[in-house]
mmCIF file of C-alpha atoms and ligand atoms in Angstrom:
data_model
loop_
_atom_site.group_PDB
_atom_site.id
_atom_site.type_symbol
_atom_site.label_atom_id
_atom_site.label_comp_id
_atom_site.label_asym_id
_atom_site.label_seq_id
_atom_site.Cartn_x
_atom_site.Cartn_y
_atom_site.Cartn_z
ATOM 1 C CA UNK R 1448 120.072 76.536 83.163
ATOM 2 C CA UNK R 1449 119.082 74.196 80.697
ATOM 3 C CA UNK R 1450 117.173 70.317 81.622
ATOM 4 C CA UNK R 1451 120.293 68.320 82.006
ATOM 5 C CA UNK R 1452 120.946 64.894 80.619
ATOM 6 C CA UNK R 1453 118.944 62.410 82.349
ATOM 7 C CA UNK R 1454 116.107 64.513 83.459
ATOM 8 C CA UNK R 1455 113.057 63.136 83.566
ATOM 9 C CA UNK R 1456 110.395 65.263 82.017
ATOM 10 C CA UNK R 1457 106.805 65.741 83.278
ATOM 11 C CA UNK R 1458 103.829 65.970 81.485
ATOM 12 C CA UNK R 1459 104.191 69.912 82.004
ATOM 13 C CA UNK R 1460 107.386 69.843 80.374
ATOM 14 C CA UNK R 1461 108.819 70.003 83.657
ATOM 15 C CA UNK R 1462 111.862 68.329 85.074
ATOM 16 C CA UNK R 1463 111.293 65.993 87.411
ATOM 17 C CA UNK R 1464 112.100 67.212 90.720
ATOM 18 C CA UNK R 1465 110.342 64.503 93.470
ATOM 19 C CA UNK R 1466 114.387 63.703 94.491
ATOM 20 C CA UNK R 1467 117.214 66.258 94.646
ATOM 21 C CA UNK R 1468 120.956 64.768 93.147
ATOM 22 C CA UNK R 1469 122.614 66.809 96.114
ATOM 23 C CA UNK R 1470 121.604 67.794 99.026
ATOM 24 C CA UNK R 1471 123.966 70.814 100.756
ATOM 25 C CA UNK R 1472 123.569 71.747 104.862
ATOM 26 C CA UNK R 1473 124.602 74.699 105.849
ATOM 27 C CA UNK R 1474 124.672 75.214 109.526
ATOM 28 C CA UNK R 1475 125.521 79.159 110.533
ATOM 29 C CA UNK R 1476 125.667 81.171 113.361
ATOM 30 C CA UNK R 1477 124.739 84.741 112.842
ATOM 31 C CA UNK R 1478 125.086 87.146 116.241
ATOM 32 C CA UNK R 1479 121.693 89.068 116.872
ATOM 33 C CA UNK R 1480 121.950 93.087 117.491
ATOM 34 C CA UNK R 1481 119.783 92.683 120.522
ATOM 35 C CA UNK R 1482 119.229 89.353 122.714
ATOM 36 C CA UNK R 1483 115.293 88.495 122.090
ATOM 37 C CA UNK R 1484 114.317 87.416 125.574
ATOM 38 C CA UNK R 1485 110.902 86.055 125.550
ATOM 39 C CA UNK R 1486 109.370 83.281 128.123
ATOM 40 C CA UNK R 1487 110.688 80.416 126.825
ATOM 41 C CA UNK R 1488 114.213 81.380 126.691
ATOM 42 C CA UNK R 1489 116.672 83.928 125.922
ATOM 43 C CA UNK R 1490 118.305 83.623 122.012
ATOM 44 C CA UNK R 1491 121.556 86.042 121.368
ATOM 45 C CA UNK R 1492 122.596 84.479 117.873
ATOM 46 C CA UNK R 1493 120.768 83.035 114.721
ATOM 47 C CA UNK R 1494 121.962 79.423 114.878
ATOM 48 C CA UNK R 1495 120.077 77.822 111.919
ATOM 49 C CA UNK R 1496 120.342 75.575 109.191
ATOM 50 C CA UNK R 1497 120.154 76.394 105.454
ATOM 51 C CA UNK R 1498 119.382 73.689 102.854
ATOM 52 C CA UNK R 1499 119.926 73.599 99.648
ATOM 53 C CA UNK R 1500 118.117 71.230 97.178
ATOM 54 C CA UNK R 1501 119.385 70.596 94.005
ATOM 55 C CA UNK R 1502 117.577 68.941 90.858
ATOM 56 C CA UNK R 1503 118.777 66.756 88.046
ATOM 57 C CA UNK R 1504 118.246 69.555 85.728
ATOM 58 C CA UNK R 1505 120.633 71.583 87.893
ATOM 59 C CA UNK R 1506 118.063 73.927 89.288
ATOM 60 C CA UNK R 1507 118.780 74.907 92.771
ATOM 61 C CA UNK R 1508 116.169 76.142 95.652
ATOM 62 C CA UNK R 1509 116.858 77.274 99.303
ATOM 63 C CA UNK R 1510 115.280 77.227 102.391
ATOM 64 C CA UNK R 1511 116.278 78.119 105.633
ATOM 65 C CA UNK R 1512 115.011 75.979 109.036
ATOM 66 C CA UNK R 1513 114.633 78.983 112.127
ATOM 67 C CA UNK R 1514 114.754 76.393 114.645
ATOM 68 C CA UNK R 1515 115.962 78.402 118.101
ATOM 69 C CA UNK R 1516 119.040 77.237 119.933
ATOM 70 C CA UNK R 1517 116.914 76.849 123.350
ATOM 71 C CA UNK R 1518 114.462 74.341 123.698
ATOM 72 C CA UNK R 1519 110.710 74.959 124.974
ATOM 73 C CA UNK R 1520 109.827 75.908 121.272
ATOM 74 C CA UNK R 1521 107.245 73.276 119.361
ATOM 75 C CA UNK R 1522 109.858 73.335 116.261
ATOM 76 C CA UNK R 1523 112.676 72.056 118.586
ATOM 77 C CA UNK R 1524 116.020 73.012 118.474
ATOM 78 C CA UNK R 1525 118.315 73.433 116.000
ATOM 79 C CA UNK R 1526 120.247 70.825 117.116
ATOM 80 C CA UNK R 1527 117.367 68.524 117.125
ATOM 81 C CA UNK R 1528 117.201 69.721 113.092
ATOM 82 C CA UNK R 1529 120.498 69.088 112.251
ATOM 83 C CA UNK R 1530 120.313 65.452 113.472
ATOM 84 C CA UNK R 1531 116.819 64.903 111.420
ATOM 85 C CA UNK R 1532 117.976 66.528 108.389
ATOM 86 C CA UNK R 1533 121.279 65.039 108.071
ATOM 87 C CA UNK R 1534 119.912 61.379 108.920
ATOM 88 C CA UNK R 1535 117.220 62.053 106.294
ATOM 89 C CA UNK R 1536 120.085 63.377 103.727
ATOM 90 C CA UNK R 1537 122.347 59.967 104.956
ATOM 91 C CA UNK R 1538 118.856 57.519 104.439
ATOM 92 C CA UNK R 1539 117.628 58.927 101.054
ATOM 93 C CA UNK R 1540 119.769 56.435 98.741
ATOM 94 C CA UNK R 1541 118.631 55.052 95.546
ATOM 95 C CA UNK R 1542 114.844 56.530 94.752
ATOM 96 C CA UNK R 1543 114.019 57.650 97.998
ATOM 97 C CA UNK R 1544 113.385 61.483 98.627
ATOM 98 C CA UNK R 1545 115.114 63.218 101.804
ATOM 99 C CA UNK R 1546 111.973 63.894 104.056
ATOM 100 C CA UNK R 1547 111.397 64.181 108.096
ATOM 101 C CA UNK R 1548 109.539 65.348 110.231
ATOM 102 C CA UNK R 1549 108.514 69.169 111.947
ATOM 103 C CA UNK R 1550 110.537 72.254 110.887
ATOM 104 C CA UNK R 1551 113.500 70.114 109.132
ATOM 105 C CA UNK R 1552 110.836 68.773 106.620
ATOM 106 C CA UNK R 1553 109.469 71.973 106.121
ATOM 107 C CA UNK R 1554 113.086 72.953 105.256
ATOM 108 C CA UNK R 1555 113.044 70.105 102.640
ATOM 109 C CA UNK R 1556 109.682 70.803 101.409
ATOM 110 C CA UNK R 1557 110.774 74.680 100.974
ATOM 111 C CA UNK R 1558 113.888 74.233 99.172
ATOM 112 C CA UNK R 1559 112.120 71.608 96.636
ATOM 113 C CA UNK R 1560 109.333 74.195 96.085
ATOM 114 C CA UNK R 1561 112.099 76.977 95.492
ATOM 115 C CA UNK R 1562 113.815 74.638 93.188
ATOM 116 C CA UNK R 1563 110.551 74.054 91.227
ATOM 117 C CA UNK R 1564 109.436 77.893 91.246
ATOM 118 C CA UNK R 1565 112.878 78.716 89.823
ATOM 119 C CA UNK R 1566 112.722 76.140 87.451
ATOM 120 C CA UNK R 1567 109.849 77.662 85.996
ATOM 121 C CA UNK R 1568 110.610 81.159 86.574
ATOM 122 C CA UNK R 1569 107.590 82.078 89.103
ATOM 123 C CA UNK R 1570 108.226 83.970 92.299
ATOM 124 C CA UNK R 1571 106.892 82.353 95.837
ATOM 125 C CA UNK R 1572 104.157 85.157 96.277
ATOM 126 C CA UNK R 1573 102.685 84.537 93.038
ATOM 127 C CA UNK R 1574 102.362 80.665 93.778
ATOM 128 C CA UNK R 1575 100.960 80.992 97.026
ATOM 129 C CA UNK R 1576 98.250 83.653 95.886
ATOM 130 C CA UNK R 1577 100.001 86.848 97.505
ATOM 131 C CA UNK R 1578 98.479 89.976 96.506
ATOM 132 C CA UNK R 1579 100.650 92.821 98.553
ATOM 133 C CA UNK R 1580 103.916 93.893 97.564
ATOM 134 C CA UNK R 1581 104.333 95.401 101.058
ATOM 135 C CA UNK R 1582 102.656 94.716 104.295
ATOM 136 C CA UNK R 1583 102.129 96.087 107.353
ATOM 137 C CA UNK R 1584 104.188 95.418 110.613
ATOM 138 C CA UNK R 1585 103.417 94.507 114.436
ATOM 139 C CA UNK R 1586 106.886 95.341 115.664
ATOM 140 C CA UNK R 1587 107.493 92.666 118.603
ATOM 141 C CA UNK R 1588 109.527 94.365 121.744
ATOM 142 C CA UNK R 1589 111.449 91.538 122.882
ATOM 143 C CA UNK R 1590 112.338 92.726 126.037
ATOM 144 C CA UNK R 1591 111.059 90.520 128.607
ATOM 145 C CA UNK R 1592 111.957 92.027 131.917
ATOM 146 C CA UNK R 1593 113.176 95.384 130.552
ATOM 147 C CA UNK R 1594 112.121 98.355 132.261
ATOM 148 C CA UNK R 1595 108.601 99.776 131.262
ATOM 149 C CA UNK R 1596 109.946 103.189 130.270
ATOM 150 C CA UNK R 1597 112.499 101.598 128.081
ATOM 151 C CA UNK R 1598 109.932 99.316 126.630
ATOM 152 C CA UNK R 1599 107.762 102.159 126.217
ATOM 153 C CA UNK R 1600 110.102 104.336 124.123
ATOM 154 C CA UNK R 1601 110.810 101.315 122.344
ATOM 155 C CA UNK R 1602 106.977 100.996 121.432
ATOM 156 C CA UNK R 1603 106.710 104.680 120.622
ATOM 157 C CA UNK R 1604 109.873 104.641 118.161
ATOM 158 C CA UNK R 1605 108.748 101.274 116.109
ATOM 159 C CA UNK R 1606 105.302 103.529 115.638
ATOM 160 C CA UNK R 1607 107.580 106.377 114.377
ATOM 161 C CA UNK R 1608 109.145 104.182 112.119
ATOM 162 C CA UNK R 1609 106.121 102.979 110.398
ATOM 163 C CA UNK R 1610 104.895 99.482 112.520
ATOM 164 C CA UNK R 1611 100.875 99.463 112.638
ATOM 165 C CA UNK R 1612 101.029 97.968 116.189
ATOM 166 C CA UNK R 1613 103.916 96.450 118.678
ATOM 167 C CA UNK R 1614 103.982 93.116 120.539
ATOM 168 C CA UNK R 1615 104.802 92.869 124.207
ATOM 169 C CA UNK R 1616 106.411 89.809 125.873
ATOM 170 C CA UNK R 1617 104.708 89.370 128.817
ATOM 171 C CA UNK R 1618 104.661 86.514 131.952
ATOM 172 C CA UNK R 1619 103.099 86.046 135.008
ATOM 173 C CA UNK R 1620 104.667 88.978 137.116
ATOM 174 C CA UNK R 1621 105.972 91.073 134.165
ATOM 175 C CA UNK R 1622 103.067 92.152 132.315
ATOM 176 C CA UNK R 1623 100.668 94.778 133.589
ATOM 177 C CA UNK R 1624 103.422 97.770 134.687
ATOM 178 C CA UNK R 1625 105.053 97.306 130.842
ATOM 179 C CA UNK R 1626 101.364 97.359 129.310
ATOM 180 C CA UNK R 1627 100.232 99.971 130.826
ATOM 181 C CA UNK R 1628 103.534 102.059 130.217
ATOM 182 C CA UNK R 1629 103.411 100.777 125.978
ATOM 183 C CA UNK R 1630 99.448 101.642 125.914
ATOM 184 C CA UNK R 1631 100.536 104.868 127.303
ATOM 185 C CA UNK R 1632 102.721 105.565 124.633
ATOM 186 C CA UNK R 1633 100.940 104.216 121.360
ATOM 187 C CA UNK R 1634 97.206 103.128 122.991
ATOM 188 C CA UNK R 1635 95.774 99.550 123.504
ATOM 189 C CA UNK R 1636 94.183 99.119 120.041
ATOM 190 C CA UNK R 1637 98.176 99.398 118.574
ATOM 191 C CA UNK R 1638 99.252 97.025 121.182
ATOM 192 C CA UNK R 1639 99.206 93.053 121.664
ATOM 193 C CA UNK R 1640 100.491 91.233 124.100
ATOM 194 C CA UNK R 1641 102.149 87.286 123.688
ATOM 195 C CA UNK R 1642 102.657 85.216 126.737
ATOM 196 C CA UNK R 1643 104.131 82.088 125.247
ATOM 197 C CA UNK R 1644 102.052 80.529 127.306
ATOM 198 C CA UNK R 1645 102.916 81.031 130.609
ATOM 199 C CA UNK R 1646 100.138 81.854 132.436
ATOM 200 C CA UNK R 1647 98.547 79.286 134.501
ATOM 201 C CA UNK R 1648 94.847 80.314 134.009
ATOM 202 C CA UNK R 1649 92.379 83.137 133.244
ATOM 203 C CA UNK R 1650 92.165 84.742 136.870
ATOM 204 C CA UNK R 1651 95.968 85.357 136.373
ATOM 205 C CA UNK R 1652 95.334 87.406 133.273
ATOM 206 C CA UNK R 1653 92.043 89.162 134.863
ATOM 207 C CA UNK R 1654 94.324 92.822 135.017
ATOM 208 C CA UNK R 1655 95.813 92.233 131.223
ATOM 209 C CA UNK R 1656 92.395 91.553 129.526
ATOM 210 C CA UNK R 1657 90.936 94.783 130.945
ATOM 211 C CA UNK R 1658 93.387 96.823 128.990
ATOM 212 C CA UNK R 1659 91.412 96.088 125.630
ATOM 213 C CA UNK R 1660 94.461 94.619 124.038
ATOM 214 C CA UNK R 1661 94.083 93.859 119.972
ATOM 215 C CA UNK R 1662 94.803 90.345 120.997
ATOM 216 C CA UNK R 1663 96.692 88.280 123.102
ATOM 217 C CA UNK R 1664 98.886 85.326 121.898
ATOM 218 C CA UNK R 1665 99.013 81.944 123.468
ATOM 219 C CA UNK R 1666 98.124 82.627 127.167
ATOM 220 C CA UNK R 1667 98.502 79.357 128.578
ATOM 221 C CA UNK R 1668 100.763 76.441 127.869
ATOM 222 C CA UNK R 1669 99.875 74.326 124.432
ATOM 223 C CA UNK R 1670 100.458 71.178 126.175
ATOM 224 C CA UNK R 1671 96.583 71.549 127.849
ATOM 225 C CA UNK R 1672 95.533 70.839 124.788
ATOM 226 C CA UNK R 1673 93.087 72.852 122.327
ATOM 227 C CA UNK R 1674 89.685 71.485 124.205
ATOM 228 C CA UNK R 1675 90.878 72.615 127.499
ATOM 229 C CA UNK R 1676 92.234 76.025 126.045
ATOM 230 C CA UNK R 1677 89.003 76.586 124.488
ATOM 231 C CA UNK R 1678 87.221 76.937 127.701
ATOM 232 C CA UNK R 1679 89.855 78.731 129.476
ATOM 233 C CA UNK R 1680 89.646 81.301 126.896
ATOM 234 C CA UNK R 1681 86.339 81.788 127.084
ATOM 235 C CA UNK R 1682 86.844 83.424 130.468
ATOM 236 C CA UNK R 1683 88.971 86.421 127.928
ATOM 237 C CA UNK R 1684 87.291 89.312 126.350
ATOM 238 C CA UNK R 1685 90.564 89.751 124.911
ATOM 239 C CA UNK R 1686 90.713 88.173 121.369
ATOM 240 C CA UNK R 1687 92.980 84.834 121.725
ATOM 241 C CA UNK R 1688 95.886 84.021 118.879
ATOM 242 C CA UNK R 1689 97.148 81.072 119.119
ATOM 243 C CA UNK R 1690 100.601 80.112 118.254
ATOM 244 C CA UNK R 1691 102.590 77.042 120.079
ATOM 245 C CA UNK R 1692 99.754 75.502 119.872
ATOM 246 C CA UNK R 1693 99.467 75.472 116.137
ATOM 247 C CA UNK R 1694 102.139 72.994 114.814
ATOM 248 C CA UNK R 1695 100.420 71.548 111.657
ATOM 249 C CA UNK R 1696 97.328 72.559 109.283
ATOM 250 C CA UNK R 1697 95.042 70.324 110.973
ATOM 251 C CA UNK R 1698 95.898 71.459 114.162
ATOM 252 C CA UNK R 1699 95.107 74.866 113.014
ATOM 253 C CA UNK R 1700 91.724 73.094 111.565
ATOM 254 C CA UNK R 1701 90.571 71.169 114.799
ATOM 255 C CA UNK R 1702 91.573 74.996 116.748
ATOM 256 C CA UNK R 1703 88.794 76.486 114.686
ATOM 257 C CA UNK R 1704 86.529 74.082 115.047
ATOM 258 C CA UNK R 1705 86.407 73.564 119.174
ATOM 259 C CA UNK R 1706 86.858 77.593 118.792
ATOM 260 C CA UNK R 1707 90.175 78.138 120.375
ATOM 261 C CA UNK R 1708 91.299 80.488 118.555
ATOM 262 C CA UNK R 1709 90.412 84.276 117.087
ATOM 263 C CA UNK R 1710 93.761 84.914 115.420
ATOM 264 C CA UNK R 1711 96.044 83.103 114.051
ATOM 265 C CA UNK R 1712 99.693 83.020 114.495
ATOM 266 C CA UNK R 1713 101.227 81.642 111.082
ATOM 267 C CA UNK R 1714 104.544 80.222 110.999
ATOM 268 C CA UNK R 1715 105.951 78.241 107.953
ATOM 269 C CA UNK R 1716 108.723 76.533 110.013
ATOM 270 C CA UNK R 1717 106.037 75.206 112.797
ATOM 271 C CA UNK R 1718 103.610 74.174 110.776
ATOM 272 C CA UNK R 1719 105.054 71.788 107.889
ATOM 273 C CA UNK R 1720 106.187 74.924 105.566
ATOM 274 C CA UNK R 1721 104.627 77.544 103.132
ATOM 275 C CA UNK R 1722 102.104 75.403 101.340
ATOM 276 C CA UNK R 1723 100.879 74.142 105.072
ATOM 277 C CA UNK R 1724 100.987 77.889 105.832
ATOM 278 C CA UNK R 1725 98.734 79.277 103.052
ATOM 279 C CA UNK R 1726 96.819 76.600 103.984
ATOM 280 C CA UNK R 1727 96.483 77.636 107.455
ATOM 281 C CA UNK R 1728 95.328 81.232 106.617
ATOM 282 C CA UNK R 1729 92.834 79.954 104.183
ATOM 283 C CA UNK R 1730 91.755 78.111 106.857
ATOM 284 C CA UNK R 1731 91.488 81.445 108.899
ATOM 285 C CA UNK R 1732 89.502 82.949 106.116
ATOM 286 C CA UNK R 1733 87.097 80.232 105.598
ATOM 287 C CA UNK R 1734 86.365 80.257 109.441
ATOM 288 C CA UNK R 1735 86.099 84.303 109.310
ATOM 289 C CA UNK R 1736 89.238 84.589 111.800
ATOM 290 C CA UNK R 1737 91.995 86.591 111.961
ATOM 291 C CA UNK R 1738 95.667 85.601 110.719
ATOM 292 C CA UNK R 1739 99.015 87.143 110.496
ATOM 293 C CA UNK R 1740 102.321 85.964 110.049
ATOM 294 C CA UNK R 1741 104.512 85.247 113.571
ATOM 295 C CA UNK R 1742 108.202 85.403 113.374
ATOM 296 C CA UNK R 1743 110.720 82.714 114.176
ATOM 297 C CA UNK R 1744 113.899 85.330 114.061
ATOM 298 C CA UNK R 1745 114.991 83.829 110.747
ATOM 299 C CA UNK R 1746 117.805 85.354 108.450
ATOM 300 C CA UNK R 1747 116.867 86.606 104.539
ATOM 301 C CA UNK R 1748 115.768 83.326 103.167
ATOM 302 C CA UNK R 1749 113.399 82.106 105.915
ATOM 303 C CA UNK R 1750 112.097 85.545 106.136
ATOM 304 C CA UNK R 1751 111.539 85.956 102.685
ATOM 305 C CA UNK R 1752 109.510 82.756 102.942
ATOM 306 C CA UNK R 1753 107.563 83.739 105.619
ATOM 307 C CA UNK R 1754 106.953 87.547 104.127
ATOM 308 C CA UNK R 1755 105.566 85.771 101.206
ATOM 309 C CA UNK R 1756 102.874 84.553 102.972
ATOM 310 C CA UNK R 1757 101.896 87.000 104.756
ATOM 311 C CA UNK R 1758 101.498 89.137 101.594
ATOM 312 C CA UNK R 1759 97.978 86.516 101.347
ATOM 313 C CA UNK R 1760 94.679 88.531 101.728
ATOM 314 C CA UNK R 1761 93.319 85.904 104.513
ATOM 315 C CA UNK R 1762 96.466 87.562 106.603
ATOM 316 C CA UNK R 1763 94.137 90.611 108.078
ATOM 317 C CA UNK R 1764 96.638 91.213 111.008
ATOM 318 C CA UNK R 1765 99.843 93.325 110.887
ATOM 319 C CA UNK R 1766 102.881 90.361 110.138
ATOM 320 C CA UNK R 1767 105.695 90.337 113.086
ATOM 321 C CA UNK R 1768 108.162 89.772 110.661
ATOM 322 C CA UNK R 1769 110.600 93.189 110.403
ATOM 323 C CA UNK R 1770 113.419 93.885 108.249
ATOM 324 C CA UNK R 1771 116.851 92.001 108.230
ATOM 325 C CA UNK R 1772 118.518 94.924 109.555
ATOM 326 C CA UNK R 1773 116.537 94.877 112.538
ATOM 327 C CA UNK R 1774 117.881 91.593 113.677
ATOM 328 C CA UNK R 1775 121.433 91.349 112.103
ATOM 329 C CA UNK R 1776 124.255 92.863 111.165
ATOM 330 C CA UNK R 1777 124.827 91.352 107.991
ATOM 331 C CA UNK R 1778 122.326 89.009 106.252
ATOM 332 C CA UNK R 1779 122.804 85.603 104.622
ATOM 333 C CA UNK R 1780 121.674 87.068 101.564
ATOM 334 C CA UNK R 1781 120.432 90.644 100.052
ATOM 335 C CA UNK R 1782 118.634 91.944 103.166
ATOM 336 C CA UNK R 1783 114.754 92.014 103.581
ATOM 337 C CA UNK R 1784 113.445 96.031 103.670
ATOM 338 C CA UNK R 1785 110.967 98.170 104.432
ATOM 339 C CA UNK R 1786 109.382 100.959 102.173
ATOM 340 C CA UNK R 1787 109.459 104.364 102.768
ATOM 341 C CA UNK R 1788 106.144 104.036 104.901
ATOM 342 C CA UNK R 1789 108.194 101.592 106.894
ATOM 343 C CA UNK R 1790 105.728 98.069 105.717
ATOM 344 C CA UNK R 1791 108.163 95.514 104.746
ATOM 345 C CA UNK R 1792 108.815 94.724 101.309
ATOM 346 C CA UNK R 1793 107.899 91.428 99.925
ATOM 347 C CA UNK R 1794 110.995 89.926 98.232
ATOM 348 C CA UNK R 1795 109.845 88.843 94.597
ATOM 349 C CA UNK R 1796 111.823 87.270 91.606
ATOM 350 C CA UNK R 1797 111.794 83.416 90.963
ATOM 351 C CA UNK R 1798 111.482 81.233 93.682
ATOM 352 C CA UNK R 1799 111.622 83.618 97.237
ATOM 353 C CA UNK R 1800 112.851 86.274 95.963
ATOM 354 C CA UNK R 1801 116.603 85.865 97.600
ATOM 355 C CA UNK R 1802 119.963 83.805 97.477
ATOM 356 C CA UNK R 1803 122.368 83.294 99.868
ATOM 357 C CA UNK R 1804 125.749 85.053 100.116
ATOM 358 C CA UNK R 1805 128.455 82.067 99.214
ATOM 359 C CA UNK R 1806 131.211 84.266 100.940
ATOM 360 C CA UNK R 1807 128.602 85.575 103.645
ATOM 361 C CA UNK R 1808 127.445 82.022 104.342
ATOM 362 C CA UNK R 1809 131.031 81.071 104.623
ATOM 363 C CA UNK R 1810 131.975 83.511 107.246
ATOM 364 C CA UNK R 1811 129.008 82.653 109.269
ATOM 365 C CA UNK R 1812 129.052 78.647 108.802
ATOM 366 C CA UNK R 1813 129.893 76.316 111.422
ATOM 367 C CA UNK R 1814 128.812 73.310 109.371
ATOM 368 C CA UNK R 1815 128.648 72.664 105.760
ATOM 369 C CA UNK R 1816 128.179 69.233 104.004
ATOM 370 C CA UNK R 1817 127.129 68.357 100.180
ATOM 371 C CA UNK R 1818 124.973 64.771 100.169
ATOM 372 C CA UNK R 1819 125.563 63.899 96.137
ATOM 373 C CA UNK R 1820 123.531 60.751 94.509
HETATM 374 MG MG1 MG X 1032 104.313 83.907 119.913
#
């Protein structure tokens, strides 16, 4: 595509590309294989927005907002999004860019930066620093309240297939019975455990942090704050990741600092997008923590994103992101994959690496409306 007429040219040569002249919203809904029942809620289809920014010089970029459909989630819904994004497509007249706040403006943010790496012809993992073409996998059993035995064979199978480690759900209740049963099957250094943060305080957890978990995510609820979480946790030998907690760079910053968190959980969509999110693991390395990248259940283009981050050195942990056909049917756009080791496959090419389906996206879309300036 060549610079259209009227583009304004950076120093770099560059097109211009601080305002889109169309904004397109794609709201789908995309049935999961499996309900993913975790403690804050139960989700049984992908209902999420896609955005696509385009640029005076015609160049287009993607980017997909994984907010979940039931609230309890720091993102917010996706309803929540779809207000925000298309009040922030109806307000940006004249010179003003669209922008808001929390996962919709990390949707904004993404698609501009896709826009901009396709415009000059650089793939995601590149920009951000990625140095793995493939990385390995915590495969997370979201199961919550599932038998043990079925959890376990569940565990023992995603080892089979190639994940480094699995991920229990766990809550107050329905924790130590499935642990034990998982350890049992592919031992407590392969397993974590996240709580979502339902656990009241450490003497709840005093079973689970004998089992010599790798780590255990969010224990207790975000909303105590990262002071008061800090000296909960310091009642765990368990290493702590934090995750709901985490919904911005410098909330990952001031979590180092009062040491309330070991691991990271990285998430583009919670905290501000990808550039906040290499950010974030830098942040890990710098502070000689942990970091891998959490998964938000997205479809191909959000999990693209996300996989290119992950593919960062500072991401030392197995990433819970899996392949597309784990989670759907049929993809918005060419499925994400594993390798014949089973790591998933970072998507490269300009920008992330993947476009959507126009006749997939229409058989899945619910919503779809072009902003034009
Ligand atoms: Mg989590």
């Amino acid at each position: 595509m060549a610079a259209g007429d009227g583009a304004t040219l950076t120093a770099a040569g560059v097109a211009d590309d601080s305002r889109p002249v169309s904004l397109r919203l794609v709201r789908v809904r995309v049935p999961l294989r499996t309900p993913h029942r975790a403690a804050h809620g139960t989700e049984r289809e992908r209902d999420v927005i896609l955005v696509r920014w385009t640029r005076p010089d015609g160049f287009e970029g993607w980017a997909e907002c994984p907010t979940l459909t039931t609230p309890g989630y720091p993102t917010g819904t996706t309803e929540e999004a779809w207000v925000l994004l298309r009040s922030a497509a109806a307000r940006a007249a004249g010179s003003a860019a669209p922008a808001a706040v929390g996962a919709a403006g990390a949707a904004l943010l993404d698609a501009r930066l896709d826009a901009h790496l396709r415009a000059i012809g650089s793939s995601l993992r590149s920009h951000l620093g990625g140095s793995r073409p493939a990385v390995e996998r915590c495969a997370v059993l979201a199961g919550l309240g599932d038998p043990p035995e079925q959890q376990a064979e569940a565990a023992r199978r995603a080892v089979e297939g190639g994940a480094a480690m699995v991920k229990v759900k766990i809550a107050p209740g329905r924790d130590l019975e499935i642990l034990s049963a998982v350890i049992g099957e592919v031992g407590a250094a392969a397993t974590a455990a996240d709580c979502n943060g339902s656990y009241g305080g450490p003497d709840q957890l005093d079973g689970v942090d004998r089992l010599g978990l790798r780590y255990l995510e969010q224990p207790f609820p975000a909303a105590l704050g990262l002071d008061r979480l800090a000296v909960l946790q310091r009642r765990l030998r368990t290493p702590v990741a934090l995750d709901e907690s985490l919904t911005s760079a410098e909330a990952v910053e001031s979590a180092l600092t009062v040491g309330a968190a070991d691991v990271l959980s990285v998430k583009p969509a919670r905290l501000g997008g990808v550039e906040a999110a290499a950010r974030s693991v830098a942040l890990a390395t710098s502070a000689g923590r942990d970091a891998f990248v959490g998964g938000m259940l997205e479809l191909g283009i959000g999990r693209s994103f996300a996989a290119a981050v992950a593919s960062l050195p500072g991401c030392t942990l197995p990433t819970d992101l899996g392949p597309s056909a784990r989670y759907v049917e049929t993809d918005v756009c060419e499925p994400v994959v594993l390798d014949d080791r089973g790591w998933l496959l970072v998507p490269d090419g300009p920008g992330c690496g993947r476009l959507p389906d126009e006749g997939v996206l229409a058989s899945y879309a619910v919503e779809d409306i072009d902003f034009d300036w």
